Tab-separated table of N, CA and C in Angstrom:
chain	number	residue	atom	x	y	z
V	1	MET	N	3.910	10.579	-13.207
V	1	MET	CA	4.685	10.692	-11.988
V	1	MET	C	5.554	11.940	-12.020
V	2	GLY	N	6.494	12.038	-12.900
V	2	GLY	CA	7.359	13.199	-12.976
V	2	GLY	C	8.615	13.048	-12.146
V	3	VAL	N	9.384	14.100	-12.147
V	3	VAL	CA	10.656	14.148	-11.439
V	3	VAL	C	10.412	14.731	-10.056
V	4	SER	N	11.022	14.122	-9.026
V	4	SER	CA	10.811	14.634	-7.674
V	4	SER	C	12.027	14.385	-6.791
V	5	VAL	N	12.086	15.161	-5.706
V	5	VAL	CA	13.137	15.053	-4.701
V	5	VAL	C	12.469	14.882	-3.348
V	6	GLY	N	12.975	13.940	-2.554
V	6	GLY	CA	12.446	13.718	-1.216
V	6	GLY	C	13.564	13.381	-0.248
V	7	PHE	N	13.332	13.666	1.013
V	7	PHE	CA	14.309	13.406	2.071
V	7	PHE	C	13.683	12.553	3.157
V	8	ILE	N	14.510	11.679	3.745
V	8	ILE	CA	14.127	10.967	4.958
V	8	ILE	C	15.373	10.895	5.842
V	9	SER	N	15.186	11.127	7.116
V	9	SER	CA	16.326	11.200	8.025
V	9	SER	C	16.920	9.822	8.298
V	10	VAL	N	18.247	9.841	8.494
V	10	VAL	CA	18.992	8.629	8.834
V	10	VAL	C	20.095	8.998	9.820
V	11	THR	N	20.560	8.013	10.534
V	11	THR	CA	21.640	8.229	11.491
V	11	THR	C	22.986	8.289	10.766
V	12	THR	N	23.979	8.794	11.475
V	12	THR	CA	25.335	8.834	10.926
V	12	THR	C	25.824	7.419	10.633
V	13	GLU	N	25.492	6.486	11.499
V	13	GLU	CA	25.907	5.090	11.293
V	13	GLU	C	25.275	4.529	10.011
V	14	GLU	N	24.014	4.840	9.805
V	14	GLU	CA	23.334	4.366	8.589
V	14	GLU	C	23.954	4.992	7.343
V	15	LEU	N	24.303	6.259	7.418
V	15	LEU	CA	24.963	6.903	6.277
V	15	LEU	C	26.321	6.277	5.992
V	16	ASN	N	27.085	6.016	7.052
V	16	ASN	CA	28.395	5.386	6.871
V	16	ASN	C	28.252	4.029	6.198
V	17	ARG	N	27.278	3.248	6.645
V	17	ARG	CA	27.056	1.943	6.031
V	17	ARG	C	26.602	2.100	4.581
V	18	ALA	N	25.745	3.067	4.333
V	18	ALA	CA	25.244	3.307	2.974
V	18	ALA	C	26.381	3.624	2.017
V	19	GLU	N	27.335	4.401	2.484
V	19	GLU	CA	28.466	4.762	1.636
V	19	GLU	C	29.305	3.539	1.274
V	20	LYS	N	29.427	2.602	2.224
V	20	LYS	CA	30.219	1.389	1.999
V	20	LYS	C	29.441	0.303	1.264
V	21	GLU	N	28.106	0.300	1.470
V	21	GLU	CA	27.257	-0.749	0.909
V	21	GLU	C	26.043	-0.145	0.197
V	22	PRO	N	26.253	0.387	-1.005
V	22	PRO	CA	25.150	1.042	-1.714
V	22	PRO	C	23.919	0.156	-1.918
V	23	SER	N	24.111	-1.134	-2.147
V	23	SER	CA	22.940	-1.999	-2.358
V	23	SER	C	22.133	-2.123	-1.061
V	24	TRP	N	22.818	-2.165	0.090
V	24	TRP	CA	22.110	-2.150	1.366
V	24	TRP	C	21.315	-0.850	1.497
V	25	ALA	N	21.932	0.273	1.145
V	25	ALA	CA	21.274	1.578	1.250
V	25	ALA	C	20.020	1.630	0.389
V	26	ASP	N	20.096	1.077	-0.798
V	26	ASP	CA	18.935	1.067	-1.699
V	26	ASP	C	17.783	0.307	-1.055
V	27	ASP	N	18.065	-0.866	-0.528
V	27	ASP	CA	17.029	-1.663	0.137
V	27	ASP	C	16.518	-0.968	1.403
V	28	TYR	N	17.439	-0.460	2.200
V	28	TYR	CA	17.069	0.165	3.471
V	28	TYR	C	16.224	1.417	3.241
V	29	HIS	N	16.562	2.180	2.239
V	29	HIS	CA	15.792	3.377	1.898
V	29	HIS	C	14.333	3.018	1.671
V	30	TYR	N	14.090	1.948	0.937
V	30	TYR	CA	12.712	1.515	0.697
V	30	TYR	C	12.053	0.983	1.973
V	31	GLU	N	12.839	0.334	2.831
V	31	GLU	CA	12.300	-0.140	4.113
V	31	GLU	C	11.801	1.016	4.971
V	32	LEU	N	12.514	2.126	4.945
V	32	LEU	CA	12.111	3.286	5.747
V	32	LEU	C	10.721	3.789	5.354
V	33	TYR	N	10.340	3.554	4.114
V	33	TYR	CA	9.013	3.958	3.636
V	33	TYR	C	8.028	2.785	3.660
V	34	GLY	N	8.376	1.739	4.383
V	34	GLY	CA	7.561	0.519	4.409
V	34	GLY	C	6.346	0.591	5.304
V	35	ASP	N	5.991	-0.548	5.861
V	35	ASP	CA	4.765	-0.716	6.646
V	35	ASP	C	4.667	0.215	7.848
V	36	THR	N	5.792	0.605	8.421
V	36	THR	CA	5.757	1.442	9.619
V	36	THR	C	5.917	2.933	9.302
V	37	PHE	N	5.798	3.298	8.041
V	37	PHE	CA	5.928	4.704	7.647
V	37	PHE	C	4.631	5.444	7.906
V	38	PRO	N	4.654	6.650	8.384
V	38	PRO	CA	5.838	7.375	8.846
V	38	PRO	C	6.171	7.000	10.284
V	39	GLN	N	7.447	7.007	10.564
V	39	GLN	CA	7.914	6.738	11.916
V	39	GLN	C	8.057	8.078	12.637
V	40	PRO	N	7.496	8.207	13.820
V	40	PRO	CA	7.493	9.508	14.501
V	40	PRO	C	8.887	10.068	14.776
V	41	ASP	N	9.882	9.206	14.894
V	41	ASP	CA	11.236	9.680	15.186
V	41	ASP	C	12.082	9.880	13.931
V	42	ARG	N	11.481	9.737	12.752
V	42	ARG	CA	12.208	9.881	11.487
V	42	ARG	C	11.589	10.992	10.645
V	43	PRO	N	12.061	12.220	10.803
V	43	PRO	CA	11.530	13.281	9.956
V	43	PRO	C	11.718	12.942	8.472
V	44	TYR	N	10.771	13.351	7.679
V	44	TYR	CA	10.835	13.149	6.234
V	44	TYR	C	10.130	14.321	5.568
V	45	GLY	N	10.345	14.468	4.304
V	45	GLY	CA	9.673	15.515	3.542
V	45	GLY	C	10.544	15.961	2.403
V	46	GLY	N	10.132	16.998	1.788
V	46	GLY	CA	10.944	17.522	0.702
V	46	GLY	C	10.131	18.341	-0.259
V	47	PRO	N	10.805	18.845	-1.227
V	47	PRO	CA	10.120	19.706	-2.185
V	47	PRO	C	9.302	18.945	-3.218
V	48	ASP	N	9.494	17.634	-3.306
V	48	ASP	CA	8.800	16.824	-4.302
V	48	ASP	C	9.052	17.415	-5.687
V	49	LYS	N	8.022	17.673	-6.447
V	49	LYS	CA	8.175	18.182	-7.808
V	49	LYS	C	8.496	19.672	-7.872
V	50	ALA	N	8.468	20.344	-6.732
V	50	ALA	CA	8.745	21.781	-6.687
V	50	ALA	C	10.239	22.084	-6.548
V	51	PHE	N	11.098	21.064	-6.582
V	51	PHE	CA	12.512	21.274	-6.305
V	51	PHE	C	13.156	22.283	-7.250
V	52	ALA	N	12.857	22.225	-8.529
V	52	ALA	CA	13.508	23.129	-9.484
V	52	ALA	C	12.999	24.563	-9.335
V	53	GLY	N	11.714	24.715	-9.061
V	53	GLY	CA	11.172	26.047	-8.818
V	53	GLY	C	11.780	26.664	-7.573
V	54	LEU	N	11.889	25.861	-6.506
V	54	LEU	CA	12.532	26.362	-5.292
V	54	LEU	C	14.002	26.668	-5.543
V	55	GLN	N	14.659	25.828	-6.332
V	55	GLN	CA	16.071	26.071	-6.626
V	55	GLN	C	16.243	27.401	-7.339
V	56	PHE	N	15.335	27.698	-8.273
V	56	PHE	CA	15.368	28.973	-8.985
V	56	PHE	C	15.325	30.132	-7.978
V	57	LEU	N	14.450	30.039	-6.987
V	57	LEU	CA	14.317	31.094	-5.985
V	57	LEU	C	15.507	31.111	-5.027
V	58	LEU	N	15.939	29.952	-4.583
V	58	LEU	CA	17.063	29.869	-3.648
V	58	LEU	C	18.353	30.406	-4.255
V	59	ASP	N	18.519	30.212	-5.557
V	59	ASP	CA	19.736	30.685	-6.212
V	59	ASP	C	19.889	32.201	-6.130
V	60	GLU	N	18.810	32.898	-5.837
V	60	GLU	CA	18.843	34.364	-5.726
V	60	GLU	C	19.041	34.829	-4.288
V	61	THR	N	19.269	33.902	-3.366
V	61	THR	CA	19.431	34.247	-1.949
V	61	THR	C	20.818	33.834	-1.466
V	62	ASP	N	21.046	34.010	-0.178
V	62	ASP	CA	22.310	33.592	0.443
V	62	ASP	C	22.283	32.136	0.893
V	63	VAL	N	21.176	31.452	0.715
V	63	VAL	CA	21.073	30.051	1.111
V	63	VAL	C	21.885	29.208	0.138
V	64	ARG	N	22.823	28.466	0.675
V	64	ARG	CA	23.665	27.599	-0.150
V	64	ARG	C	23.097	26.189	-0.104
V	65	LEU	N	22.093	25.980	-0.925
V	65	LEU	CA	21.438	24.681	-1.017
V	65	LEU	C	21.225	24.389	-2.485
V	66	ASP	N	21.750	23.261	-2.934
V	66	ASP	CA	21.539	22.827	-4.305
V	66	ASP	C	21.030	21.396	-4.232
V	67	PHE	N	19.727	21.250	-4.468
V	67	PHE	CA	19.104	19.936	-4.317
V	67	PHE	C	19.815	18.845	-5.105
V	68	LEU	N	20.285	19.164	-6.302
V	68	LEU	CA	20.836	18.116	-7.158
V	68	LEU	C	22.351	17.998	-7.110
V	69	MET	N	23.010	18.876	-6.361
V	69	MET	CA	24.469	18.814	-6.320
V	69	MET	C	25.031	18.573	-4.920
V	70	ASP	N	24.261	18.876	-3.895
V	70	ASP	CA	24.750	18.702	-2.527
V	70	ASP	C	24.618	17.244	-2.098
V	71	GLY	N	25.249	16.934	-0.991
V	71	GLY	CA	25.230	15.556	-0.520
V	71	GLY	C	26.267	14.744	-1.272
V	72	PHE	N	26.251	13.449	-1.046
V	72	PHE	CA	27.177	12.567	-1.768
V	72	PHE	C	26.364	11.441	-2.409
V	73	GLN	N	26.785	11.073	-3.584
V	73	GLN	CA	26.066	10.051	-4.343
V	73	GLN	C	26.279	8.688	-3.716
V	74	ILE	N	25.168	7.986	-3.513
V	74	ILE	CA	25.238	6.628	-2.982
V	74	ILE	C	25.050	5.621	-4.112
V	75	LEU	N	24.009	5.795	-4.897
V	75	LEU	CA	23.755	4.881	-6.017
V	75	LEU	C	24.277	5.486	-7.309
V	76	GLU	N	24.938	4.663	-8.095
V	76	GLU	CA	25.541	5.139	-9.335
V	76	GLU	C	24.535	5.696	-10.330
V	77	ASP	N	23.276	5.284	-10.222
V	77	ASP	CA	22.270	5.782	-11.170
V	77	ASP	C	21.763	7.177	-10.797
V	78	GLY	N	22.290	7.758	-9.723
V	78	GLY	CA	21.931	9.114	-9.343
V	78	GLY	C	20.568	9.257	-8.699
V	79	THR	N	20.046	8.178	-8.125
V	79	THR	CA	18.719	8.237	-7.515
V	79	THR	C	18.739	8.304	-5.989
V	80	LEU	N	19.913	8.119	-5.377
V	80	LEU	CA	19.993	8.162	-3.916
V	80	LEU	C	21.296	8.832	-3.497
V	81	PHE	N	21.144	9.826	-2.619
V	81	PHE	CA	22.273	10.597	-2.124
V	81	PHE	C	22.234	10.609	-0.602
V	82	GLY	N	23.388	10.843	0.004
V	82	GLY	CA	23.474	10.977	1.444
V	82	GLY	C	23.823	12.403	1.822
V	83	TRP	N	23.223	12.880	2.886
V	83	TRP	CA	23.520	14.202	3.434
V	83	TRP	C	23.928	13.991	4.884
V	84	THR	N	25.075	14.498	5.258
V	84	THR	CA	25.559	14.316	6.629
V	84	THR	C	24.753	15.178	7.602
V	85	ALA	N	24.869	14.830	8.873
V	85	ALA	CA	24.202	15.613	9.913
V	85	ALA	C	24.713	17.058	9.895
V	86	GLU	N	25.980	17.238	9.598
V	86	GLU	CA	26.547	18.586	9.529
V	86	GLU	C	25.934	19.371	8.368
V	87	GLN	N	25.762	18.728	7.221
V	87	GLN	CA	25.127	19.403	6.086
V	87	GLN	C	23.682	19.774	6.420
V	88	ILE	N	22.978	18.852	7.041
V	88	ILE	CA	21.586	19.111	7.423
V	88	ILE	C	21.517	20.300	8.376
V	89	GLU	N	22.398	20.338	9.369
V	89	GLU	CA	22.417	21.437	10.341
V	89	GLU	C	22.722	22.768	9.659
V	90	THR	N	23.692	22.788	8.779
V	90	THR	CA	24.051	24.026	8.082
V	90	THR	C	22.886	24.548	7.251
V	91	VAL	N	22.274	23.672	6.490
V	91	VAL	CA	21.147	24.088	5.654
V	91	VAL	C	19.967	24.509	6.524
V	92	ALA	N	19.703	23.781	7.591
V	92	ALA	CA	18.596	24.136	8.491
V	92	ALA	C	18.785	25.551	9.039
V	93	ARG	N	19.994	25.865	9.453
V	93	ARG	CA	20.281	27.196	9.987
V	93	ARG	C	20.019	28.276	8.927
V	94	GLN	N	20.450	28.016	7.706
V	94	GLN	CA	20.250	28.987	6.627
V	94	GLN	C	18.769	29.139	6.281
V	95	LEU	N	18.058	28.021	6.240
V	95	LEU	CA	16.632	28.076	5.900
V	95	LEU	C	15.834	28.810	6.976
V	96	ARG	N	16.132	28.532	8.231
V	96	ARG	CA	15.415	29.206	9.326
V	96	ARG	C	15.641	30.713	9.281
V	97	ALA	N	16.783	31.138	8.761
V	97	ALA	CA	17.101	32.567	8.675
V	97	ALA	C	16.559	33.213	7.396
V	98	THR	N	15.887	32.424	6.572
V	98	THR	CA	15.414	32.924	5.280
V	98	THR	C	13.906	32.785	5.202
V	99	PRO	N	13.183	33.845	5.498
V	99	PRO	CA	11.722	33.769	5.416
V	99	PRO	C	11.267	33.609	3.963
V	100	TRP	N	10.099	32.993	3.812
V	100	TRP	CA	9.534	32.757	2.491
V	100	TRP	C	9.511	34.043	1.654
V	101	GLU	N	9.181	35.148	2.263
V	101	GLU	CA	9.063	36.419	1.537
V	101	GLU	C	10.368	36.795	0.830
V	102	GLN	N	11.478	36.394	1.400
V	102	GLN	CA	12.776	36.684	0.789
V	102	GLN	C	12.954	35.896	-0.511
V	103	LEU	N	12.365	34.723	-0.588
V	103	LEU	CA	12.411	33.938	-1.822
V	103	LEU	C	11.345	34.412	-2.810
V	104	ALA	N	10.153	34.678	-2.296
V	104	ALA	CA	9.007	34.993	-3.150
V	104	ALA	C	9.245	36.211	-4.029
V	105	VAL	N	10.062	37.151	-3.572
V	105	VAL	CA	10.311	38.347	-4.390
V	105	VAL	C	11.036	38.007	-5.693
V	106	HIS	N	11.630	36.830	-5.759
V	106	HIS	CA	12.354	36.417	-6.964
V	106	HIS	C	11.501	35.568	-7.904
V	107	TYR	N	10.262	35.362	-7.537
V	107	TYR	CA	9.361	34.560	-8.372
V	107	TYR	C	9.074	35.322	-9.661
V	108	ASP	N	9.397	34.701	-10.777
V	108	ASP	CA	9.240	35.327	-12.086
V	108	ASP	C	8.742	34.274	-13.075
V	109	PRO	N	7.417	34.107	-13.166
V	109	PRO	CA	6.871	33.067	-14.032
V	109	PRO	C	7.352	33.160	-15.478
V	110	GLU	N	7.511	34.365	-15.986
V	110	GLU	CA	7.978	34.541	-17.372
V	110	GLU	C	9.392	33.989	-17.534
V	111	GLN	N	10.283	34.392	-16.624
V	111	GLN	CA	11.669	33.939	-16.703
V	111	GLN	C	11.774	32.439	-16.450
V	112	MET	N	10.999	31.943	-15.506
V	112	MET	CA	11.037	30.511	-15.200
V	112	MET	C	10.547	29.699	-16.395
V	113	THR	N	9.565	30.206	-17.087
V	113	THR	CA	9.076	29.537	-18.295
V	113	THR	C	10.144	29.589	-19.382
V	114	LYS	N	10.734	30.764	-19.554
V	114	LYS	CA	11.782	30.951	-20.561
V	114	LYS	C	12.953	29.994	-20.318
V	115	GLU	N	13.294	29.814	-19.031
V	115	GLU	CA	14.411	28.928	-18.675
V	115	GLU	C	13.987	27.463	-18.553
V	116	ASN	N	12.709	27.191	-18.818
V	116	ASN	CA	12.179	25.829	-18.783
V	116	ASN	C	12.397	25.169	-17.417
V	117	VAL	N	12.133	25.933	-16.353
V	117	VAL	CA	12.281	25.426	-14.984
V	117	VAL	C	11.163	24.413	-14.733
V	118	TYR	N	11.566	23.190	-14.393
V	118	TYR	CA	10.614	22.105	-14.150
V	118	TYR	C	9.636	22.489	-13.045
V	119	PRO	N	8.375	22.208	-13.170
V	119	PRO	CA	7.670	21.479	-14.222
V	119	PRO	C	7.134	22.372	-15.343
V	120	ASN	N	7.630	23.576	-15.401
V	120	ASN	CA	7.322	24.526	-16.470
V	120	ASN	C	5.830	24.761	-16.659
V	121	SER	N	5.161	25.008	-15.557
V	121	SER	CA	3.735	25.338	-15.584
V	121	SER	C	3.491	26.711	-14.963
V	122	TRP	N	4.519	27.514	-14.885
V	122	TRP	CA	4.507	28.769	-14.132
V	122	TRP	C	3.519	29.797	-14.670
V	123	ARG	N	3.327	29.834	-15.972
V	123	ARG	CA	2.436	30.847	-16.547
V	123	ARG	C	0.981	30.397	-16.594
V	124	LEU	N	0.708	29.125	-16.350
V	124	LEU	CA	-0.665	28.630	-16.403
V	124	LEU	C	-1.507	29.189	-15.256
V	125	ASP	N	-0.913	29.210	-14.068
V	125	ASP	CA	-1.603	29.724	-12.872
V	125	ASP	C	-0.538	30.331	-11.957
V	126	PRO	N	-0.022	31.506	-12.302
V	126	PRO	CA	1.112	32.069	-11.559
V	126	PRO	C	0.902	32.167	-10.055
V	127	GLU	N	-0.265	32.607	-9.615
V	127	GLU	CA	-0.503	32.737	-8.173
V	127	GLU	C	-0.617	31.367	-7.505
V	128	GLY	N	-1.269	30.439	-8.162
V	128	GLY	CA	-1.388	29.086	-7.631
V	128	GLY	C	-0.037	28.396	-7.539
V	129	GLU	N	0.804	28.609	-8.536
V	129	GLU	CA	2.138	28.005	-8.532
V	129	GLU	C	2.997	28.616	-7.422
V	130	LEU	N	2.847	29.924	-7.191
V	130	LEU	CA	3.588	30.567	-6.110
V	130	LEU	C	3.165	29.998	-4.750
V	131	ALA	N	1.880	29.797	-4.570
V	131	ALA	CA	1.381	29.194	-3.324
V	131	ALA	C	1.906	27.771	-3.168
V	132	TRP	N	1.975	27.031	-4.259
V	132	TRP	CA	2.514	25.671	-4.248
V	132	TRP	C	3.987	25.687	-3.818
V	133	LEU	N	4.764	26.622	-4.363
V	133	LEU	CA	6.166	26.736	-3.981
V	133	LEU	C	6.309	27.102	-2.502
V	134	GLU	N	5.424	27.954	-2.007
V	134	GLU	CA	5.474	28.318	-0.590
V	134	GLU	C	5.233	27.098	0.300
V	135	ARG	N	4.245	26.286	-0.049
V	135	ARG	CA	3.981	25.066	0.739
V	135	ARG	C	5.183	24.124	0.691
V	136	ALA	N	5.793	24.000	-0.478
V	136	ALA	CA	6.968	23.131	-0.615
V	136	ALA	C	8.126	23.668	0.224
V	137	TYR	N	8.311	24.971	0.220
V	137	TYR	CA	9.382	25.566	1.018
V	137	TYR	C	9.144	25.309	2.505
V	138	GLU	N	7.916	25.493	2.940
V	138	GLU	CA	7.593	25.232	4.345
V	138	GLU	C	7.906	23.786	4.716
V	139	GLU	N	7.631	22.855	3.816
V	139	GLU	CA	7.927	21.452	4.093
V	139	GLU	C	9.427	21.201	4.159
V	140	VAL	N	10.183	21.827	3.265
V	140	VAL	CA	11.644	21.674	3.270
V	140	VAL	C	12.224	22.238	4.571
V	141	VAL	N	11.778	23.429	4.968
V	141	VAL	CA	12.260	24.031	6.217
V	141	VAL	C	11.906	23.134	7.399
V	142	ALA	N	10.694	22.626	7.430
V	142	ALA	CA	10.268	21.756	8.536
V	142	ALA	C	11.118	20.487	8.583
V	143	PHE	N	11.389	19.881	7.436
V	143	PHE	CA	12.214	18.671	7.427
V	143	PHE	C	13.609	18.961	7.954
V	144	PHE	N	14.291	19.944	7.346
V	144	PHE	CA	15.672	20.227	7.744
V	144	PHE	C	15.754	20.614	9.220
V	145	THR	N	14.796	21.393	9.701
V	145	THR	CA	14.783	21.796	11.105
V	145	THR	C	14.621	20.588	12.019
V	146	ALA	N	13.639	19.737	11.736
V	146	ALA	CA	13.392	18.560	12.581
V	146	ALA	C	14.577	17.597	12.544
V	147	ALA	N	15.135	17.359	11.364
V	147	ALA	CA	16.278	16.447	11.256
V	147	ALA	C	17.485	17.016	11.996
V	148	ALA	N	17.736	18.308	11.847
V	148	ALA	CA	18.875	18.938	12.534
V	148	ALA	C	18.682	18.895	14.041
V	149	ASP	N	17.478	19.164	14.492
V	149	ASP	CA	17.204	19.151	15.933
V	149	ASP	C	17.465	17.786	16.557
V	150	ARG	N	17.324	16.727	15.771
V	150	ARG	CA	17.541	15.364	16.281
V	150	ARG	C	18.929	14.824	15.938
V	151	GLY	N	19.750	15.625	15.240
V	151	GLY	CA	21.103	15.200	14.902
V	151	GLY	C	21.186	14.215	13.753
V	152	TYR	N	20.170	14.186	12.911
V	152	TYR	CA	20.134	13.250	11.791
V	152	TYR	C	20.841	13.787	10.547
V	153	GLY	N	21.289	12.847	9.738
V	153	GLY	CA	21.636	13.097	8.353
V	153	GLY	C	20.404	12.730	7.541
V	154	ALA	N	20.593	12.504	6.243
V	154	ALA	CA	19.427	12.168	5.427
V	154	ALA	C	19.815	11.387	4.180
V	155	PHE	N	18.845	10.611	3.717
V	155	PHE	CA	18.866	10.098	2.358
V	155	PHE	C	18.041	11.068	1.539
V	156	MET	N	18.550	11.440	0.398
V	156	MET	CA	17.768	12.230	-0.543
V	156	MET	C	17.542	11.369	-1.773
V	157	SER	N	16.280	11.168	-2.109
V	157	SER	CA	15.973	10.405	-3.310
V	157	SER	C	15.639	11.365	-4.447
V	158	PHE	N	16.099	11.005	-5.608
V	158	PHE	CA	15.816	11.758	-6.828
V	158	PHE	C	15.195	10.776	-7.792
V	159	SER	N	13.894	10.938	-7.995
V	159	SER	CA	13.214	10.002	-8.891
V	159	SER	C	12.838	10.709	-10.182
V	160	PHE	N	12.982	9.971	-11.267
V	160	PHE	CA	12.657	10.513	-12.582
V	160	PHE	C	12.088	9.435	-13.457
């Protein structure tokens, strides 16, 4: 399985309840991925296992996005976080202003391997890994844009 990051949109009311009732949030998060998934009015997506590679690239830009530090912790085990609608909007604006090419110039398989950037497969197929990161970035931009356009916040899951 591996370590991954994913987002699913939620309303401000749902986030407020999640903050007050973490056990409800844990159950509700799984319900969102239940029998009716995907729901057309609930944007979802994320970098999945590419989060650390994207973070490496994002850290070299003006985009202020830190997958593992932004948002607020909902579950004490660090597996579920909340992102407000304002945070989603801010990140969406920054991502839309940052074309993939601006990130791609910072792709350095040697350095990423040296720094043990998860999943640390950068030197095995450098061009394939770069294409994988591009697809992940496109998914992240699409999620944040769609969620912001609808005024949503988000649950961010961190599975390991």
